[in-house]
mmCIF file of C-alpha atoms in Angstrom:
data_model
loop_
_atom_site.group_PDB
_atom_site.id
_atom_site.type_symbol
_atom_site.label_atom_id
_atom_site.label_comp_id
_atom_site.label_asym_id
_atom_site.label_seq_id
_atom_site.Cartn_x
_atom_site.Cartn_y
_atom_site.Cartn_z
ATOM 1 C CA MET A 798 115.668 -64.880 132.004
ATOM 2 C CA PRO A 799 113.323 -67.877 132.059
ATOM 3 C CA ARG A 800 110.545 -65.670 130.712
ATOM 4 C CA LYS A 801 112.714 -64.591 127.737
ATOM 5 C CA LEU A 802 113.542 -68.250 126.857
ATOM 6 C CA LYS A 803 109.892 -69.152 126.927
ATOM 7 C CA GLN A 804 109.071 -66.392 124.400
ATOM 8 C CA GLU A 805 111.871 -67.552 122.055
ATOM 9 C CA ASP A 806 110.585 -71.128 122.279
ATOM 10 C CA GLU A 807 107.082 -70.031 121.307
ATOM 11 C CA VAL A 808 108.449 -68.114 118.286
ATOM 12 C CA ALA A 809 110.440 -71.156 117.163
ATOM 13 C CA ILE A 810 107.376 -73.395 117.521
ATOM 14 C CA ARG A 811 105.226 -71.008 115.426
ATOM 15 C CA LYS A 812 107.869 -70.891 112.661
ATOM 16 C CA THR A 813 108.069 -74.679 112.613
ATOM 17 C CA GLU A 814 104.273 -75.013 112.374
ATOM 18 C CA ALA A 815 104.153 -72.463 109.540
ATOM 19 C CA ALA A 816 106.872 -74.330 107.652
ATOM 20 C CA ASN A 817 105.037 -77.614 108.090
ATOM 21 C CA GLU A 818 101.774 -76.087 106.826
ATOM 22 C CA ALA A 819 103.548 -74.674 103.724
ATOM 23 C CA SER A 820 105.094 -78.080 103.034
ATOM 24 C CA VAL A 821 101.702 -79.761 103.317
ATOM 25 C CA ARG A 822 100.105 -77.245 100.948
ATOM 26 C CA GLN A 823 102.905 -77.768 98.376
ATOM 27 C CA LYS A 824 102.508 -81.546 98.519
ATOM 28 C CA GLN A 825 98.749 -81.199 98.082
ATOM 29 C CA GLN A 826 99.226 -78.990 95.009
ATOM 30 C CA GLU A 827 101.706 -81.453 93.461
ATOM 31 C CA LEU A 828 99.351 -84.337 94.156
ATOM 32 C CA SER A 829 96.463 -82.438 92.594
ATOM 33 C CA ARG A 830 98.522 -81.594 89.475
ATOM 34 C CA SER A 831 99.664 -85.201 88.999
ATOM 35 C CA THR A 832 96.092 -86.436 89.409
ATOM 36 C CA SER A 833 94.757 -84.048 86.732
ATOM 37 C CA LEU A 834 97.425 -85.227 84.240
ATOM 38 C CA GLU A 835 97.049 -88.906 85.039
ATOM 39 C CA GLY A 836 94.770 -89.674 82.016
ATOM 40 C CA PHE A 837 97.091 -87.831 79.629
ATOM 41 C CA ASN A 838 100.138 -89.620 80.987
ATOM 42 C CA VAL A 839 98.487 -93.008 80.511
ATOM 43 C CA LYS A 840 97.714 -92.263 76.871
ATOM 44 C CA GLN A 841 101.211 -90.951 76.304
ATOM 45 C CA GLN A 842 102.715 -94.064 77.793
ATOM 46 C CA ALA A 843 100.488 -96.265 75.630
ATOM 47 C CA THR A 844 101.713 -94.433 72.529
ATOM 48 C CA THR A 845 105.397 -94.437 73.371
ATOM 49 C CA ALA A 846 105.334 -98.112 74.354
ATOM 50 C CA VAL A 847 104.795 -99.159 70.695
ATOM 51 C CA PRO A 848 108.035 -100.584 69.246
ATOM 52 C CA SER A 849 109.595 -98.683 66.375
ATOM 53 C CA PRO A 850 109.288 -100.542 63.019
ATOM 54 C CA ILE A 851 112.834 -99.470 62.184
ATOM 55 C CA SER A 852 114.751 -100.473 65.331
ATOM 56 C CA GLY A 853 112.243 -102.914 66.825
ATOM 57 C CA GLN A 854 112.669 -101.225 70.269
ATOM 58 C CA THR A 855 110.461 -99.102 72.478
ATOM 59 C CA PRO A 856 111.427 -95.476 73.213
ATOM 60 C CA GLU A 857 112.556 -96.542 76.703
ATOM 61 C CA GLN A 858 115.018 -98.918 75.014
ATOM 62 C CA ASN A 859 116.056 -96.397 72.369
ATOM 63 C CA GLY A 860 116.597 -93.587 74.836
ATOM 64 C CA SER A 861 114.848 -90.252 74.479
ATOM 65 C CA ALA A 862 112.469 -90.801 71.526
ATOM 66 C CA SER A 863 109.536 -88.424 71.460
ATOM 67 C CA ALA A 864 105.932 -89.584 71.396
ATOM 68 C CA SER A 865 105.212 -87.789 68.110
ATOM 69 C CA GLN A 866 108.170 -89.411 66.348
ATOM 70 C CA THR A 867 107.122 -92.840 67.576
ATOM 71 C CA THR A 868 103.567 -92.294 66.368
ATOM 72 C CA GLU A 869 104.833 -91.497 62.858
ATOM 73 C CA LYS A 870 107.123 -94.521 62.721
ATOM 74 C CA LYS A 871 104.583 -97.055 63.922
ATOM 75 C CA THR A 872 102.388 -96.662 60.773
ATOM 76 C CA PRO A 873 103.891 -98.650 57.842
ATOM 77 C CA LYS A 874 103.607 -97.221 54.346
ATOM 78 C CA ARG A 875 100.859 -98.927 52.353
ATOM 79 C CA SER A 876 101.402 -100.156 48.825
ATOM 80 C CA ARG A 877 99.499 -98.016 46.333
ATOM 81 C CA ALA A 878 98.643 -101.066 44.222
ATOM 82 C CA SER A 879 96.708 -102.581 47.123
ATOM 83 C CA ASP A 880 94.760 -99.383 47.837
ATOM 84 C CA SER A 881 91.448 -99.965 46.089
ATOM 85 C CA LYS A 882 90.492 -96.309 46.462
ATOM 86 C CA ARG A 883 93.436 -95.144 44.345
ATOM 87 C CA PHE A 884 93.839 -98.056 41.921
ATOM 88 C CA LYS A 885 91.024 -99.465 39.794
ATOM 89 C CA ILE A 886 90.651 -101.826 36.845
ATOM 90 C CA PHE A 887 87.674 -101.785 34.480
ATOM 91 C CA CYS A 888 86.973 -103.874 31.418
ATOM 92 C CA GLY A 889 84.710 -103.841 28.406
ATOM 93 C CA SER A 890 82.846 -106.719 26.853
ATOM 94 C CA ALA A 891 85.570 -107.862 24.434
ATOM 95 C CA ASN A 892 87.523 -110.199 26.740
ATOM 96 C CA HIS A 893 85.980 -110.368 30.203
ATOM 97 C CA ALA A 894 87.752 -113.629 31.066
ATOM 98 C CA LEU A 895 91.204 -112.062 30.626
ATOM 99 C CA CYS A 896 90.212 -109.083 32.780
ATOM 100 C CA GLU A 897 89.124 -111.386 35.597
ATOM 101 C CA GLU A 898 92.420 -113.301 35.355
ATOM 102 C CA VAL A 899 94.409 -110.068 35.602
ATOM 103 C CA CYS A 900 92.422 -108.898 38.634
ATOM 104 C CA LYS A 901 92.826 -112.293 40.311
ATOM 105 C CA PHE A 902 96.580 -112.220 39.665
ATOM 106 C CA MET A 903 96.882 -108.731 41.169
ATOM 107 C CA GLY A 904 94.479 -109.366 44.034
ATOM 108 C CA VAL A 905 92.208 -106.415 43.248
ATOM 109 C CA PRO A 906 88.467 -106.388 42.520
ATOM 110 C CA LEU A 907 87.158 -105.672 39.039
ATOM 111 C CA GLY A 908 85.486 -102.262 38.837
ATOM 112 C CA GLU A 909 81.683 -102.215 38.790
ATOM 113 C CA THR A 910 80.055 -100.849 35.657
ATOM 114 C CA ARG A 911 76.804 -101.075 33.741
ATOM 115 C CA MET A 912 76.892 -101.543 29.980
ATOM 116 C CA GLN A 913 73.741 -101.904 27.933
ATOM 117 C CA ARG A 914 72.595 -101.421 24.360
ATOM 118 C CA PHE A 915 69.593 -99.540 23.143
ATOM 119 C CA SER A 916 67.278 -101.133 20.619
ATOM 120 C CA ASP A 917 69.013 -99.237 17.803
ATOM 121 C CA GLY A 918 72.431 -100.594 18.832
ATOM 122 C CA GLU A 919 73.788 -97.547 20.660
ATOM 123 C CA ILE A 920 75.991 -98.230 23.698
ATOM 124 C CA TYR A 921 75.046 -97.075 27.196
ATOM 125 C CA PHE A 922 77.823 -97.119 29.798
ATOM 126 C CA GLN A 923 77.827 -96.070 33.450
ATOM 127 C CA LEU A 924 80.421 -96.302 36.225
ATOM 128 C CA LEU A 925 78.933 -97.666 39.438
ATOM 129 C CA GLU A 926 81.710 -96.488 41.768
ATOM 130 C CA ASN A 927 83.714 -93.367 42.514
ATOM 131 C CA VAL A 928 86.906 -92.916 40.455
ATOM 132 C CA ARG A 929 87.732 -89.311 41.332
ATOM 133 C CA GLY A 930 91.511 -88.952 41.431
ATOM 134 C CA ALA A 931 92.076 -92.693 40.928
ATOM 135 C CA ASP A 932 94.668 -94.379 38.727
ATOM 136 C CA VAL A 933 92.384 -96.270 36.319
ATOM 137 C CA PHE A 934 93.223 -99.053 33.851
ATOM 138 C CA VAL A 935 90.729 -100.053 31.133
ATOM 139 C CA ILE A 936 91.293 -103.479 29.549
ATOM 140 C CA GLN A 937 89.701 -103.890 26.121
ATOM 141 C CA PRO A 938 91.104 -105.600 23.007
ATOM 142 C CA THR A 939 89.668 -104.199 19.777
ATOM 143 C CA CYS A 940 88.933 -107.597 18.270
ATOM 144 C CA HIS A 941 85.889 -108.808 16.303
ATOM 145 C CA PRO A 942 83.588 -106.954 16.005
ATOM 146 C CA VAL A 943 86.380 -104.377 15.812
ATOM 147 C CA ASP A 944 84.369 -101.194 15.339
ATOM 148 C CA GLU A 945 81.900 -102.100 18.081
ATOM 149 C CA HIS A 946 84.609 -102.794 20.645
ATOM 150 C CA LEU A 947 86.563 -99.689 19.635
ATOM 151 C CA VAL A 948 83.560 -97.385 20.117
ATOM 152 C CA GLU A 949 82.827 -99.129 23.404
ATOM 153 C CA LEU A 950 86.366 -98.372 24.580
ATOM 154 C CA LEU A 951 86.081 -94.717 23.553
ATOM 155 C CA ILE A 952 82.817 -94.325 25.476
ATOM 156 C CA MET A 953 84.376 -95.903 28.582
ATOM 157 C CA ILE A 954 87.334 -93.512 28.406
ATOM 158 C CA ASP A 955 85.008 -90.526 28.052
ATOM 159 C CA ALA A 956 82.951 -91.624 31.063
ATOM 160 C CA LEU A 957 86.108 -91.969 33.171
ATOM 161 C CA LYS A 958 87.388 -88.577 32.070
ATOM 162 C CA ARG A 959 84.089 -86.897 32.986
ATOM 163 C CA ALA A 960 84.135 -88.707 36.347
ATOM 164 C CA SER A 961 87.472 -86.970 37.145
ATOM 165 C CA ALA A 962 89.701 -90.046 37.064
ATOM 166 C CA GLY A 963 93.276 -89.088 37.962
ATOM 167 C CA ARG A 964 94.907 -91.017 35.122
ATOM 168 C CA ILE A 965 93.395 -93.257 32.431
ATOM 169 C CA THR A 966 95.549 -96.030 30.969
ATOM 170 C CA VAL A 967 94.075 -98.044 28.102
ATOM 171 C CA VAL A 968 95.259 -101.648 28.121
ATOM 172 C CA ILE A 969 94.753 -103.019 24.598
ATOM 173 C CA PRO A 970 95.964 -106.637 24.320
ATOM 174 C CA TYR A 971 95.061 -106.638 20.613
ATOM 175 C CA TYR A 972 95.287 -103.368 18.700
ATOM 176 C CA GLY A 973 92.810 -103.412 15.830
ATOM 177 C CA TYR A 974 93.694 -101.693 12.539
ATOM 178 C CA ALA A 975 97.392 -102.253 13.323
ATOM 179 C CA ARG A 976 98.027 -103.648 9.844
ATOM 180 C CA GLN A 977 96.878 -100.397 8.195
ATOM 181 C CA ASP A 978 99.969 -98.515 9.361
ATOM 182 C CA ARG A 979 101.191 -96.972 6.089
ATOM 183 C CA LYS A 980 100.119 -95.924 2.601
ATOM 184 C CA ASP A 981 101.035 -99.018 0.635
ATOM 185 C CA ARG A 982 98.670 -97.983 -2.183
ATOM 186 C CA PRO A 983 97.431 -94.632 -3.501
ATOM 187 C CA ARG A 984 94.514 -92.933 -1.744
ATOM 188 C CA VAL A 985 94.264 -95.256 1.296
ATOM 189 C CA ALA A 986 93.823 -94.322 4.940
ATOM 190 C CA ILE A 987 96.373 -94.859 7.700
ATOM 191 C CA SER A 988 93.738 -96.267 10.054
ATOM 192 C CA SER A 989 96.228 -97.211 12.749
ATOM 193 C CA LYS A 990 97.119 -93.539 13.231
ATOM 194 C CA LEU A 991 93.433 -92.595 13.262
ATOM 195 C CA VAL A 992 92.688 -95.053 16.087
ATOM 196 C CA ALA A 993 95.587 -93.645 18.128
ATOM 197 C CA ASP A 994 94.195 -90.126 17.695
ATOM 198 C CA LEU A 995 90.704 -91.252 18.705
ATOM 199 C CA LEU A 996 91.999 -92.823 21.919
ATOM 200 C CA THR A 997 93.980 -89.713 22.819
ATOM 201 C CA THR A 998 91.116 -87.338 22.027
ATOM 202 C CA ALA A 999 88.696 -89.422 24.099
ATOM 203 C CA GLY A 1000 90.891 -88.813 27.151
ATOM 204 C CA ALA A 1001 93.439 -91.625 27.459
ATOM 205 C CA ASN A 1002 96.604 -90.531 29.291
ATOM 206 C CA ARG A 1003 98.661 -93.649 28.625
ATOM 207 C CA ALA A 1004 98.513 -96.838 26.531
ATOM 208 C CA LEU A 1005 99.673 -100.387 27.241
ATOM 209 C CA LEU A 1006 99.785 -102.493 24.067
ATOM 210 C CA VAL A 1007 100.780 -106.093 23.339
ATOM 211 C CA ASP A 1008 102.744 -107.232 20.261
ATOM 212 C CA LEU A 1009 101.974 -104.508 17.764
ATOM 213 C CA HIS A 1010 102.090 -105.547 14.117
ATOM 214 C CA ALA A 1011 104.717 -102.841 13.650
ATOM 215 C CA ALA A 1012 106.586 -101.313 16.572
ATOM 216 C CA GLN A 1013 106.540 -97.910 14.843
ATOM 217 C CA ILE A 1014 102.825 -97.614 15.685
ATOM 218 C CA GLN A 1015 103.975 -96.344 19.083
ATOM 219 C CA GLY A 1016 104.969 -93.138 17.297
ATOM 220 C CA PHE A 1017 101.350 -92.549 16.225
ATOM 221 C CA PHE A 1018 100.450 -91.766 19.845
ATOM 222 C CA ASN A 1019 101.003 -88.383 21.476
ATOM 223 C CA ILE A 1020 100.852 -90.024 24.911
ATOM 224 C CA PRO A 1021 103.274 -92.457 26.614
ATOM 225 C CA VAL A 1022 103.049 -96.008 25.238
ATOM 226 C CA ASP A 1023 104.324 -99.214 26.846
ATOM 227 C CA HIS A 1024 104.792 -102.025 24.337
ATOM 228 C CA LEU A 1025 104.677 -105.549 25.763
ATOM 229 C CA PHE A 1026 105.686 -108.769 24.033
ATOM 230 C CA ALA A 1027 104.078 -112.152 24.561
ATOM 231 C CA SER A 1028 107.409 -113.825 23.772
ATOM 232 C CA PRO A 1029 108.302 -114.549 27.447
ATOM 233 C CA VAL A 1030 105.165 -116.686 27.760
ATOM 234 C CA LEU A 1031 105.684 -118.453 24.410
ATOM 235 C CA VAL A 1032 109.432 -118.973 24.870
ATOM 236 C CA SER A 1033 108.850 -120.552 28.267
ATOM 237 C CA TYR A 1034 106.346 -123.012 26.784
ATOM 238 C CA PHE A 1035 108.567 -124.183 23.914
ATOM 239 C CA ARG A 1036 111.613 -124.306 26.143
ATOM 240 C CA GLU A 1037 109.771 -126.837 28.292
ATOM 241 C CA LEU A 1038 108.756 -128.849 25.207
ATOM 242 C CA ASN A 1039 112.443 -129.180 24.280
ATOM 243 C CA LEU A 1040 111.729 -129.985 20.622
ATOM 244 C CA PRO A 1041 114.600 -131.752 18.781
ATOM 245 C CA ASN A 1042 116.520 -129.956 16.014
ATOM 246 C CA LEU A 1043 114.375 -126.865 16.314
ATOM 247 C CA THR A 1044 114.464 -123.982 13.812
ATOM 248 C CA VAL A 1045 112.427 -120.811 14.218
ATOM 249 C CA VAL A 1046 110.817 -119.642 10.985
ATOM 250 C CA SER A 1047 109.601 -116.158 10.078
ATOM 251 C CA PRO A 1048 106.661 -116.383 7.628
ATOM 252 C CA ASP A 1049 107.632 -113.079 5.960
ATOM 253 C CA ALA A 1050 110.410 -110.511 5.826
ATOM 254 C CA GLY A 1051 108.523 -108.153 8.128
ATOM 255 C CA GLY A 1052 108.630 -110.622 11.019
ATOM 256 C CA VAL A 1053 112.359 -111.366 10.859
ATOM 257 C CA GLU A 1054 113.243 -109.195 13.844
ATOM 258 C CA ARG A 1055 110.573 -110.879 15.982
ATOM 259 C CA ALA A 1056 111.695 -114.355 14.896
ATOM 260 C CA ARG A 1057 115.382 -113.520 15.413
ATOM 261 C CA PHE A 1058 114.677 -112.469 19.012
ATOM 262 C CA PHE A 1059 112.708 -115.678 19.589
ATOM 263 C CA ALA A 1060 115.440 -117.855 18.071
ATOM 264 C CA LYS A 1061 118.080 -116.133 20.196
ATOM 265 C CA LYS A 1062 116.115 -116.831 23.367
ATOM 266 C CA LEU A 1063 115.795 -120.518 22.446
ATOM 267 C CA ASP A 1064 119.365 -120.649 21.071
ATOM 268 C CA VAL A 1065 118.262 -122.218 17.766
ATOM 269 C CA PRO A 1066 118.784 -121.384 14.045
ATOM 270 C CA LEU A 1067 116.556 -119.016 12.047
ATOM 271 C CA ALA A 1068 114.883 -119.464 8.648
ATOM 272 C CA ILE A 1069 112.754 -117.104 6.549
ATOM 273 C CA VAL A 1070 109.924 -117.783 4.133
ATOM 274 C CA ASP A 1071 109.681 -115.312 1.257
ATOM 275 C CA LYS A 1072 106.094 -114.598 0.233
ATOM 276 C CA ARG A 1073 104.367 -112.343 -2.217
ATOM 277 C CA ARG A 1074 100.933 -110.949 -1.367
ATOM 278 C CA THR A 1075 98.715 -110.863 -4.456
ATOM 279 C CA ASP A 1076 95.593 -109.424 -2.786
ATOM 280 C CA ILE A 1077 94.098 -108.669 0.620
ATOM 281 C CA ASN A 1078 94.207 -111.858 2.751
ATOM 282 C CA VAL A 1079 95.660 -113.770 -0.219
ATOM 283 C CA THR A 1080 99.350 -114.776 -0.313
ATOM 284 C CA GLU A 1081 101.597 -116.951 -2.409
ATOM 285 C CA VAL A 1082 104.668 -118.522 -0.809
ATOM 286 C CA MET A 1083 107.751 -118.361 -3.025
ATOM 287 C CA HIS A 1084 110.692 -120.104 -1.349
ATOM 288 C CA VAL A 1085 112.438 -120.862 1.949
ATOM 289 C CA ILE A 1086 115.637 -119.067 2.978
ATOM 290 C CA GLY A 1087 117.634 -121.265 5.343
ATOM 291 C CA ASP A 1088 118.185 -124.962 5.985
ATOM 292 C CA VAL A 1089 115.142 -126.832 7.325
ATOM 293 C CA GLN A 1090 116.031 -130.301 6.029
ATOM 294 C CA GLY A 1091 115.338 -132.904 8.737
ATOM 295 C CA ARG A 1092 114.469 -130.265 11.335
ATOM 296 C CA THR A 1093 111.490 -129.355 13.499
ATOM 297 C CA CYS A 1094 110.187 -125.955 12.418
ATOM 298 C CA LEU A 1095 108.401 -123.394 14.575
ATOM 299 C CA ILE A 1096 106.573 -120.696 12.625
ATOM 300 C CA LEU A 1097 106.362 -117.464 14.610
ATOM 301 C CA ASP A 1098 103.941 -114.661 13.755
ATOM 302 C CA ASP A 1099 102.117 -111.904 15.607
ATOM 303 C CA ILE A 1100 98.660 -112.556 14.087
ATOM 304 C CA ILE A 1101 96.895 -115.583 12.654
ATOM 305 C CA ASP A 1102 93.995 -114.176 10.665
ATOM 306 C CA THR A 1103 92.611 -116.388 7.883
ATOM 307 C CA ALA A 1104 95.558 -118.819 8.318
ATOM 308 C CA GLY A 1105 96.200 -118.737 4.563
ATOM 309 C CA THR A 1106 99.818 -117.612 5.030
ATOM 310 C CA LEU A 1107 100.315 -120.130 7.814
ATOM 311 C CA VAL A 1108 99.100 -123.155 5.856
ATOM 312 C CA LYS A 1109 101.110 -122.273 2.739
ATOM 313 C CA THR A 1110 104.211 -121.738 4.883
ATOM 314 C CA VAL A 1111 103.739 -125.195 6.402
ATOM 315 C CA ASP A 1112 103.491 -126.744 2.927
ATOM 316 C CA ALA A 1113 106.652 -124.938 1.813
ATOM 317 C CA LEU A 1114 108.621 -126.115 4.861
ATOM 318 C CA LEU A 1115 107.531 -129.721 4.511
ATOM 319 C CA ALA A 1116 108.434 -129.595 0.807
ATOM 320 C CA GLN A 1117 111.938 -128.518 1.831
ATOM 321 C CA GLY A 1118 112.355 -131.550 4.109
ATOM 322 C CA ALA A 1119 111.104 -130.385 7.507
ATOM 323 C CA THR A 1120 110.075 -133.320 9.718
ATOM 324 C CA GLN A 1121 107.304 -131.564 11.681
ATOM 325 C CA VAL A 1122 105.940 -128.056 11.968
ATOM 326 C CA TYR A 1123 104.597 -126.103 14.956
ATOM 327 C CA ALA A 1124 103.217 -122.586 14.925
ATOM 328 C CA CYS A 1125 102.714 -119.867 17.507
ATOM 329 C CA ALA A 1126 101.251 -116.371 17.483
ATOM 330 C CA SER A 1127 100.229 -113.716 19.954
ATOM 331 C CA HIS A 1128 96.826 -112.839 18.502
ATOM 332 C CA PRO A 1129 94.429 -115.601 17.342
ATOM 333 C CA VAL A 1130 92.122 -113.539 15.144
ATOM 334 C CA LEU A 1131 91.094 -116.721 13.282
ATOM 335 C CA SER A 1132 88.633 -115.109 10.893
ATOM 336 C CA GLY A 1133 86.870 -116.755 7.985
ATOM 337 C CA PRO A 1134 88.032 -120.317 7.247
ATOM 338 C CA ALA A 1135 91.024 -120.133 9.608
ATOM 339 C CA VAL A 1136 89.848 -122.826 12.018
ATOM 340 C CA GLU A 1137 89.004 -125.275 9.225
ATOM 341 C CA ARG A 1138 92.369 -124.673 7.549
ATOM 342 C CA ILE A 1139 94.289 -125.286 10.767
ATOM 343 C CA ALA A 1140 92.315 -128.439 11.546
ATOM 344 C CA ALA A 1141 92.978 -129.854 8.065
ATOM 345 C CA SER A 1142 96.666 -128.842 7.934
ATOM 346 C CA PRO A 1143 99.650 -131.052 8.860
ATOM 347 C CA LEU A 1144 100.503 -128.725 11.745
ATOM 348 C CA VAL A 1145 101.316 -130.567 14.966
ATOM 349 C CA GLU A 1146 100.196 -127.729 17.253
ATOM 350 C CA VAL A 1147 99.265 -124.048 17.097
ATOM 351 C CA VAL A 1148 100.066 -122.122 20.287
ATOM 352 C CA VAL A 1149 98.393 -118.761 20.851
ATOM 353 C CA THR A 1150 97.725 -116.398 23.777
ATOM 354 C CA ASN A 1151 94.439 -115.156 25.200
ATOM 355 C CA THR A 1152 94.737 -111.554 23.987
ATOM 356 C CA ILE A 1153 91.616 -112.417 21.987
ATOM 357 C CA PRO A 1154 88.961 -114.909 23.148
ATOM 358 C CA LEU A 1155 88.797 -117.945 20.888
ATOM 359 C CA ARG A 1156 85.762 -118.687 18.766
ATOM 360 C CA GLU A 1157 83.652 -121.618 19.888
ATOM 361 C CA ASP A 1158 84.661 -123.769 16.901
ATOM 362 C CA ALA A 1159 88.340 -123.040 17.630
ATOM 363 C CA LEU A 1160 87.951 -124.302 21.201
ATOM 364 C CA ARG A 1161 86.945 -127.700 19.798
ATOM 365 C CA VAL A 1162 90.150 -128.057 17.748
ATOM 366 C CA GLY A 1163 92.727 -130.065 19.694
ATOM 367 C CA LYS A 1164 95.638 -128.567 17.747
ATOM 368 C CA ILE A 1165 95.033 -125.087 19.151
ATOM 369 C CA LYS A 1166 96.506 -124.428 22.591
ATOM 370 C CA VAL A 1167 95.966 -121.167 24.508
ATOM 371 C CA LEU A 1168 98.479 -119.652 26.940
ATOM 372 C CA SER A 1169 97.518 -116.874 29.341
ATOM 373 C CA ILE A 1170 99.260 -113.496 29.454
ATOM 374 C CA ALA A 1171 97.320 -112.363 32.542
ATOM 375 C CA GLY A 1172 100.453 -112.494 34.689
ATOM 376 C CA LEU A 1173 102.418 -110.465 32.148
ATOM 377 C CA LEU A 1174 99.699 -107.809 31.960
ATOM 378 C CA GLY A 1175 99.268 -107.785 35.730
ATOM 379 C CA ARG A 1176 102.967 -107.157 36.369
ATOM 380 C CA ALA A 1177 103.052 -104.434 33.718
ATOM 381 C CA ILE A 1178 99.991 -102.693 35.176
ATOM 382 C CA GLU A 1179 101.528 -102.804 38.641
ATOM 383 C CA SER A 1180 104.812 -101.396 37.315
ATOM 384 C CA ILE A 1181 103.011 -98.510 35.627
ATOM 385 C CA HIS A 1182 100.995 -97.753 38.752
ATOM 386 C CA MET A 1183 104.037 -97.930 41.025
ATOM 387 C CA GLU A 1184 106.144 -95.913 38.535
ATOM 388 C CA THR A 1185 108.747 -98.661 38.116
ATOM 389 C CA SER A 1186 110.399 -100.041 34.990
ATOM 390 C CA VAL A 1187 108.245 -102.087 32.606
ATOM 391 C CA SER A 1188 111.215 -103.169 30.487
ATOM 392 C CA SER A 1189 112.563 -105.109 33.477
ATOM 393 C CA LEU A 1190 109.820 -107.686 32.806
ATOM 394 C CA PHE A 1191 111.809 -108.916 29.802
ATOM 395 C CA ASN A 1192 115.216 -109.178 31.450
#
């Protein structure tokens, strides 16, 4: 009997030792597995510890958020307008100062280009940076010399198209040939339509224009056109002046709609000057429609070219009893004797925008004041790039 108990004790001891050895081996395997995954676990913890930009909490606080979901949420969506690789602005030689103002307003660098002229006058243009797939805006008013700046713009568009730009939007603060928009005489060209076709054929995908001479010019384009008005900038200026007994005056029947909008914004009366054009750049004022007796008059036009119409309109208003006369326009073409006529006229002030750079002699005339539309253009460019409403700029 004692011998049998001893054998059973030995069996029990061997089973216990075997169980202990199996337990030790299992613990060693678990320890080895946890050690091999230690680096991965640390990285996973570092990722999941980032707070979610939506809830502001870590996954431990949110509950059971996965590491992959947290990684996707922690990266905020970038604004396309601030991505210099996808959004670029280039400019020609017509109005470099305005282009720099627009870029400064938007906080983007001006695109690098090289533009030279050969000895025979031909234009050489080269892009100095990659534009493949980019949303590109080219700022170039077709002002004096009109043909030179127009051809320059066409060459820039062609270079961008051949460089595989994603979309090319031409930003034309002043649209040359806009006044040749119909056949007013036999056997004449509709040059405004021709320019629209040239821009489209060169490769423009969209156009951004400012204060067209006739709004119907938009229909000459076979691409989308956004038509801006400088009136918000001009209205703001004259609203701050708070001129007494103000009346807005349209210098011709064609500008009545523009003047009516301006007068409505300022909440003032409207008058019209009837004129008869006897030849190109020559006009004869006939009479004033509306009461201007004892009132301050503000002549509103889209273009001041030779200033012949402007000066004769001023004389007609003063002859009808106006106390003082101001003038404003979007595009200061100021060709020929325009500057001398304005300086010698009884005008108190002529307010224009910087769609066209002023001539040097115009800068020396104290009556001429320039307002910038860089902010207006910048907001419109951003709206086009971000695919938001441009018309909201005027509300």
